[in-house]
């Protein structure tokens, strides 16, 4: 394929050289003539393992050249990869200045059938709402009809970027139409890793999900390390054990957006750890903000429940997670308490919770938080459903799901889904359904 690569920085230079080495014909474009000259002289403008030899070989065999002339590069190619920088603006927002400029330059020389692929990191909506209109205005053509658009975020790491290019953790293709996605897929034909073809805003967001998670992981490890050090422990020994747990720690567990956490362990143990850190004069801002973050999430759920403006609420699920009757620090108990405090008329169903069976600390907890639980609890799903103008789904009990399925929508009853109940997709189009996290 004939490819123009806009921006010859870390991402652009590596993409250009690696694509050329895979047999594509590549033209690099940069506003900085020094970078273009270096490439044309067979030298890489960046320092990276193996990049020097790749650039030198590709230029020598004629599969890679560079220019500062955007129009000429677009005209000579079928696909343009945009790899310009998207730095932080002084207020922390994403600067799209370079993206806008390059979209206008490409647009001016765009011809029918060309595909424009954005590799730069950009927030969801940037492509469809900002860049496509610029491309259309400057070209007089229509995206998805006359020319293609795709978003293909880059996951390479500086230092090992060439290796990462040839062994990517995954390939993400955000496409507005299938044909544009096919062109991007063909670029990387033969490379390993799973390929995800998703809507454009999803592709834009995946990069933020990754980088935010990487940053949180590093912050977490370093804070934990600091606490270990203050307590006289070897943090690496602790993390060796932590990392060996592939069931709950290094795994997909706990990574699906849903309702707030609670229960008798997580809040208590976080509090205990943060207290120990404070006592040892170790600052742990990340760990100390986890409970406030959870609290903000609970408030989001409360706002969803109260948004319809109806007073009669049916709460399905009360214990802190399915399959237990443990109510201690259950976020659903907290939600119930807040609703009662604001005068909502609440009825609760939880197949696992029966007042007469509650014992010990569990009973004491609920007696303090919801002293009138006996008046609110019902052992009949139907009864709570009949009462409810708003159904809050906090469990995946099949009896509850079946009863809610039966409502079918249109009966004026609102559903607030805190667990993305199985079959939620069928409810999603209902005007009165709202789910957390989608
Ligand atoms: N560096 C990384 O490891 C990495 C990894 C994944 C994603 N990204 C993302 O990729 C994008 C590029 O990052 P980078 O580190 O390669 O940036 P960079 O600053 O190293 O390179 C950007 C290049 O674009 C050029 N440029 C600016 N405007 C141009 C225009 N109108 N026409 C042609 N060239 C132009 C600049 O001169 C520069 O050489 C960013 O959005 C970044 O967030 C970076």
XYZ file of C-alpha atoms and ligand atoms in Angstrom:
482
model
C 0.000 0.000 0.000
C 1.136 3.588 -0.540
C 1.046 5.372 2.811
C 1.777 8.936 3.941
C 2.694 9.362 7.617
C 2.125 12.805 9.114
C 4.421 13.672 12.024
C 7.831 12.030 12.232
C 8.148 11.933 16.011
C 8.293 8.753 18.088
C 5.050 7.274 16.790
C 5.285 8.516 13.209
C 8.940 7.633 12.645
C 8.531 4.113 14.044
C 5.265 3.544 12.129
C 6.821 4.826 8.882
C 10.001 2.730 9.135
C 8.232 -0.440 10.284
C 5.489 -0.203 7.628
C 8.175 0.346 4.976
C 10.010 -2.743 6.222
C 6.757 -4.723 5.824
C 6.717 -3.934 2.104
C 4.572 -0.780 2.014
C 5.672 2.331 0.146
C 5.879 5.131 2.724
C 6.203 8.926 2.509
C 6.903 10.651 5.836
C 5.715 14.246 6.303
C 6.860 16.692 8.964
C 6.677 20.465 9.279
C 10.215 20.321 10.630
C 12.549 20.169 7.595
C 15.420 18.845 9.724
C 13.427 15.642 10.446
C 12.546 15.196 6.761
C 16.189 15.765 5.754
C 17.441 13.276 8.318
C 15.100 10.565 7.039
C 16.078 11.266 3.445
C 19.722 10.959 4.529
C 18.883 7.497 5.929
C 19.061 8.582 9.570
C 16.307 8.375 12.220
C 15.336 11.644 13.944
C 14.694 9.729 17.200
C 16.731 7.390 19.386
C 15.141 3.947 19.633
C 16.396 0.391 19.538
C 16.726 -0.827 15.878
C 15.134 2.313 14.377
C 18.449 3.493 12.850
C 18.981 0.330 10.816
C 15.307 0.166 9.749
C 15.293 3.764 8.450
C 18.663 3.339 6.740
C 17.586 0.158 4.958
C 14.117 1.446 3.962
C 15.526 4.679 2.508
C 18.222 2.759 0.669
C 15.730 0.349 -0.942
C 13.382 3.213 -1.837
C 10.415 2.170 0.356
C 10.739 5.240 2.609
C 11.251 8.919 1.880
C 10.226 12.143 3.615
C 8.978 15.603 2.673
C 7.559 18.791 4.164
C 5.037 19.009 1.336
C 1.716 17.655 2.605
C -0.108 18.049 -0.693
C 2.460 16.058 -2.621
C 2.440 13.279 -0.007
C -1.362 12.949 0.026
C -1.507 12.927 -3.762
C 1.147 10.187 -3.955
C -0.604 7.834 -1.501
C -3.860 5.978 -0.769
C -3.778 6.150 3.015
C -2.638 8.902 5.399
C -1.648 8.060 8.973
C -1.794 11.042 11.303
C 0.763 10.820 14.126
C 1.164 14.460 15.161
C 1.500 15.437 18.801
C -1.511 16.114 21.057
C 0.125 17.774 24.067
C -1.599 19.128 27.186
C -2.787 22.725 26.968
C -1.837 24.887 29.998
C -5.269 24.206 31.590
C -4.807 20.425 31.255
C -7.108 20.059 28.284
C -5.986 18.188 25.183
C -4.475 20.464 22.547
C -5.832 19.550 19.129
C -4.059 22.389 17.284
C -1.685 20.110 15.329
C -4.465 17.654 14.512
C -6.685 20.447 13.193
C -3.873 21.857 11.055
C -2.955 18.512 9.584
C -6.628 17.632 8.895
C -6.960 20.856 6.942
C -3.747 20.175 4.993
C -4.817 16.637 4.122
C -8.343 17.805 3.283
C -7.061 20.306 0.737
C -5.412 17.541 -1.313
C -7.863 14.741 -0.626
C -9.163 12.722 -3.534
C -11.922 10.129 -3.656
C -11.109 6.739 -2.110
C -8.368 8.042 0.195
C -8.466 6.839 3.820
C -7.382 9.118 6.677
C -6.291 7.233 9.800
C -5.721 9.055 13.086
C -3.099 7.423 15.307
C -2.632 10.346 17.694
C -4.175 10.035 21.143
C -7.391 12.051 21.295
C -10.493 12.174 23.464
C -13.733 10.514 22.336
C -15.602 12.752 19.929
C -12.493 14.505 18.585
C -12.486 12.604 15.301
C -16.189 12.731 14.495
C -16.992 16.160 15.872
C -13.833 18.149 15.148
C -11.614 16.479 12.542
C -14.137 14.996 10.114
C -15.883 18.389 9.657
C -12.481 19.982 8.938
C -11.622 17.263 6.409
C -15.036 17.630 4.742
C -14.927 21.420 4.644
C -11.413 21.646 3.226
C -11.946 18.846 0.677
C -15.551 19.433 -0.344
C -15.960 15.625 -0.055
C -18.031 13.479 2.315
C -16.548 11.148 4.917
C -17.742 7.551 4.655
C -18.900 8.188 1.083
C -16.058 9.828 -0.860
C -13.216 9.154 1.552
C -12.670 6.914 4.572
C -11.850 7.781 8.183
C -10.540 5.555 10.951
C -8.957 5.860 14.381
C -6.125 3.461 15.135
C -4.494 4.279 18.491
C -0.867 3.393 18.991
C 0.235 1.260 21.960
C 4.000 1.298 21.553
C 6.302 2.188 24.427
C 9.265 4.448 23.868
C 12.472 2.463 24.254
C 10.981 -0.753 22.871
C 8.771 0.793 20.203
C 10.033 -1.198 17.202
C 9.603 -4.464 19.071
C 6.143 -3.302 20.217
C 5.178 -2.394 16.650
C 5.862 -5.939 15.451
C 4.346 -7.575 18.542
C 1.515 -5.225 19.571
C -0.562 -6.070 22.661
C -3.588 -5.592 20.367
C -4.722 -3.673 17.312
C -7.670 -1.343 17.766
C -9.493 -0.085 14.703
C -12.208 2.512 15.142
C -14.140 2.682 11.906
C -16.991 4.743 10.564
C -17.482 2.273 7.708
C -16.282 -1.272 7.136
C -14.219 -0.470 4.034
C -12.051 2.049 5.947
C -11.540 -0.514 8.720
C -10.506 -3.120 6.137
C -7.803 -0.780 4.819
C -6.346 -0.292 8.316
C -6.492 -4.043 9.005
C -4.618 -4.690 5.755
C -1.802 -2.342 6.835
C -0.905 -4.646 9.716
C -1.635 -7.908 7.965
C 0.564 -10.652 9.440
C 1.198 -8.981 12.810
C 0.212 -10.951 15.919
C -2.316 -9.883 18.563
C -6.078 -9.620 18.729
C -7.765 -7.116 16.404
C -10.713 -5.105 17.765
C -12.988 -3.345 15.288
C -15.092 -0.889 17.230
C -16.934 2.427 16.808
C -14.575 5.412 16.511
C -15.248 6.954 19.977
C -14.643 3.555 21.612
C -11.251 3.336 19.853
C -10.406 6.861 21.039
C -11.300 5.940 24.628
C -9.351 2.662 24.754
C -6.075 4.565 24.748
C -7.178 6.630 27.764
C -8.373 3.503 29.580
C -4.931 1.949 29.071
C -2.846 4.933 30.040
C -4.987 5.863 33.036
C -4.741 2.259 34.266
C -0.986 2.116 33.746
C -0.600 5.337 35.711
C -2.856 4.043 38.512
C -0.881 0.783 38.642
C 2.431 2.615 39.014
C 1.002 5.006 41.595
C -0.477 2.075 43.531
C 2.756 0.058 43.492
C 4.837 3.035 44.564
C 2.496 4.019 47.410
C 2.353 0.452 48.648
C 6.145 0.303 48.378
C 6.477 3.458 50.457
C 4.226 2.028 53.178
C 6.171 -1.258 53.138
C 9.441 0.618 53.478
C 8.137 2.667 56.411
C 7.050 -0.560 58.098
C 10.449 -2.167 57.474
C 9.265 -4.631 54.796
C 10.697 -5.472 51.398
C 7.975 -4.244 49.011
C 9.162 -6.515 46.218
C 8.654 -9.556 48.408
C 5.086 -8.374 49.084
C 4.476 -7.721 45.392
C 5.901 -11.114 44.385
C 3.005 -12.670 46.283
C 0.531 -10.075 45.020
C 1.520 -10.630 41.378
C 1.371 -14.408 41.622
C -2.382 -14.172 42.229
C -3.779 -14.374 38.716
C -7.282 -15.091 39.944
C -8.156 -11.882 41.739
C -5.185 -9.498 41.325
C -3.667 -9.702 37.842
C -6.895 -10.653 36.141
C -10.125 -9.198 34.762
C -11.671 -9.412 38.262
C -13.173 -6.142 39.537
C -12.618 -4.330 36.246
C -16.150 -4.135 34.904
C -17.858 -0.835 35.723
C -20.771 -1.473 38.077
C -21.926 -0.363 41.498
C -19.834 0.894 44.435
C -17.834 -1.578 46.527
C -18.573 -2.341 50.157
C -18.732 -5.243 52.545
C -16.947 -6.113 55.695
C -13.406 -6.055 54.266
C -12.548 -3.568 51.512
C -13.620 -0.321 53.260
C -12.266 -1.450 56.650
C -8.914 -2.599 55.294
C -8.378 0.458 53.116
C -9.102 2.662 56.127
C -6.657 0.596 58.194
C -3.888 0.826 55.598
C -4.308 4.570 55.074
C -4.258 5.062 58.837
C -1.050 3.017 59.149
C 0.549 5.103 56.378
C -0.474 8.353 58.062
C 0.899 7.134 61.371
C 4.217 6.385 59.660
C 4.183 9.856 58.012
C 3.848 8.363 54.538
C 1.699 10.362 52.154
C -0.635 8.081 50.157
C -2.932 10.382 48.156
C -3.990 7.632 45.754
C -5.004 5.133 48.433
C -6.635 7.824 50.556
C -8.863 8.872 47.674
C -10.247 5.423 46.937
C -13.014 5.605 49.567
C -14.023 9.157 48.496
C -14.092 7.910 44.872
C -16.395 5.084 45.968
C -18.579 7.564 47.810
C -18.856 9.704 44.642
C -19.984 6.600 42.786
C -22.666 5.902 45.363
C -23.880 9.460 44.947
C -24.115 8.887 41.171
C -26.407 5.917 41.835
C -28.510 7.968 44.281
C -28.873 10.700 41.637
C -30.013 8.139 39.046
C -32.639 6.750 41.423
C -34.024 10.138 42.356
C -33.828 11.681 38.858
C -37.253 10.379 37.699
C -38.802 12.384 40.580
C -40.957 9.487 41.862
C -41.316 8.597 45.529
C -42.103 4.864 45.581
C -38.874 2.908 45.206
C -38.375 -0.872 44.966
C -34.859 -1.969 45.866
C -33.879 -5.423 44.608
C -30.805 -6.633 46.479
C -29.481 -5.364 49.803
C -26.445 -7.415 50.798
C -23.023 -6.217 49.689
C -22.770 -8.787 46.906
C -24.888 -11.591 45.470
C -24.942 -14.924 47.255
C -24.460 -13.613 50.780
C -26.614 -12.081 53.498
C -23.741 -9.920 54.770
C -25.090 -6.397 55.064
C -22.068 -4.805 56.713
C -21.023 -1.681 54.795
C -23.157 -2.776 51.876
C -23.430 0.136 49.440
C -27.065 -0.857 48.892
C -27.756 -0.387 52.613
C -26.129 3.027 52.341
C -28.278 3.827 49.300
C -31.414 2.674 51.157
C -30.485 4.805 54.145
C -30.059 7.900 51.999
C -33.339 7.335 50.211
C -35.191 6.892 53.507
C -33.467 9.990 54.876
C -34.864 11.986 51.960
C -38.353 10.664 52.575
C -38.611 8.116 49.755
C -41.118 5.309 50.216
C -38.921 2.216 50.021
C -39.615 -1.519 49.802
C -36.785 -4.028 49.603
C -36.444 -7.553 48.234
C -33.346 -9.717 48.737
C -33.794 -13.476 48.674
C -30.727 -13.939 50.876
C -31.742 -11.496 53.580
C -34.237 -12.497 56.207
C -34.385 -10.458 59.384
C -34.956 -13.466 61.595
C -31.779 -15.149 60.331
C -29.420 -12.180 60.734
C -26.936 -12.639 63.543
C -24.015 -11.099 65.378
C -22.169 -8.134 63.851
C -24.358 -8.311 60.767
C -27.546 -7.902 62.833
C -26.016 -5.157 64.981
C -24.920 -3.253 61.866
C -28.327 -3.292 60.249
C -30.126 -2.526 63.532
C -28.107 0.683 63.690
C -28.315 1.674 60.003
C -31.832 0.527 59.044
C -33.687 -0.038 62.317
C -37.018 -0.438 60.508
C -35.730 -2.973 57.997
C -38.503 -5.368 59.047
C -41.139 -2.944 57.729
C -39.286 -2.449 54.447
C -38.317 -6.030 53.601
C -40.659 -8.187 51.623
C -40.189 -11.826 50.695
C -42.171 -11.351 47.492
C -40.635 -9.913 44.313
C -44.122 -9.225 42.996
C -45.123 -7.202 46.028
C -42.055 -4.954 45.747
C -42.629 -4.632 42.014
C -46.265 -3.585 42.556
C -45.098 -0.955 45.029
C -42.320 0.458 42.855
C -42.459 3.426 40.537
C -38.666 3.121 40.302
C -37.045 -0.353 40.373
C -33.429 -0.299 41.541
C -31.667 -3.466 40.405
C -28.798 -4.283 42.746
C -28.687 -8.057 42.262
C -28.909 -10.624 39.482
C -31.366 -12.947 41.212
C -33.172 -14.808 38.364
C -36.549 -14.313 40.071
C -36.019 -10.535 40.022
C -34.825 -10.490 36.412
C -37.783 -12.559 35.306
C -40.239 -10.272 37.062
C -38.620 -7.183 35.534
C -38.636 -8.781 32.096
C -42.366 -9.197 32.502
C -42.848 -5.439 32.920
C -41.770 -4.965 29.291
C -41.571 -1.193 29.568
C -44.201 1.383 28.808
C -45.927 0.884 32.178
C -44.470 4.114 33.550
C -42.107 2.218 35.832
C -38.450 3.292 35.690
C -35.566 0.821 35.970
C -32.220 1.854 37.447
C -29.762 -0.952 36.717
C -26.722 -0.939 39.014
C -25.417 -4.360 37.947
C -25.861 -4.401 34.152
C -28.358 -7.193 34.609
C -28.170 -10.121 32.196
C -30.411 -9.235 29.278
C -29.946 -5.523 29.956
C -29.444 -4.874 26.253
C -33.108 -5.730 25.696
C -34.145 -3.069 28.217
C -31.668 -0.471 27.052
C -33.863 1.078 24.415
C -36.670 1.563 26.909
C -37.183 5.225 27.597
C -37.447 4.505 31.334
C -34.311 2.328 31.663
C -31.021 3.723 32.858
C -27.908 1.662 33.577
C -24.748 2.591 35.420
C -21.688 2.897 33.152
C -23.458 3.026 29.792
N 5.421 8.702 22.300
C 4.759 7.597 22.603
O 5.283 6.639 23.157
C 3.318 7.459 22.179
C 2.717 6.194 22.241
C 1.416 6.065 21.823
C 0.708 7.179 21.388
N 1.309 8.404 21.350
C 0.539 9.526 20.833
O 0.924 9.699 19.469
C 0.929 11.088 19.122
C 2.325 11.481 18.650
O 3.248 11.319 19.727
P 4.800 11.469 19.515
O 5.445 11.162 20.817
O 5.220 10.727 18.290
O 4.899 13.052 19.215
P 6.190 13.903 18.773
O 6.043 15.231 19.394
O 7.437 13.101 19.019
O 6.031 14.033 17.209
C 5.033 14.769 16.583
C 5.595 15.247 15.240
O 4.544 15.849 14.509
C 5.101 16.892 13.744
N 4.018 17.756 13.261
C 3.293 18.684 13.922
N 2.399 19.264 13.090
C 2.557 18.701 11.868
C 1.938 18.882 10.617
N 0.979 19.778 10.421
N 2.356 18.142 9.566
C 3.334 17.240 9.734
N 3.980 17.026 10.907
C 3.598 17.751 11.964
C 6.080 17.545 14.707
O 7.030 18.347 14.050
C 6.692 16.295 15.350
O 7.833 15.854 14.644
C 0.451 11.817 20.371
O -0.943 11.990 20.276
C 0.787 10.863 21.492
O -0.034 11.075 22.606
C 2.601 8.542 21.724
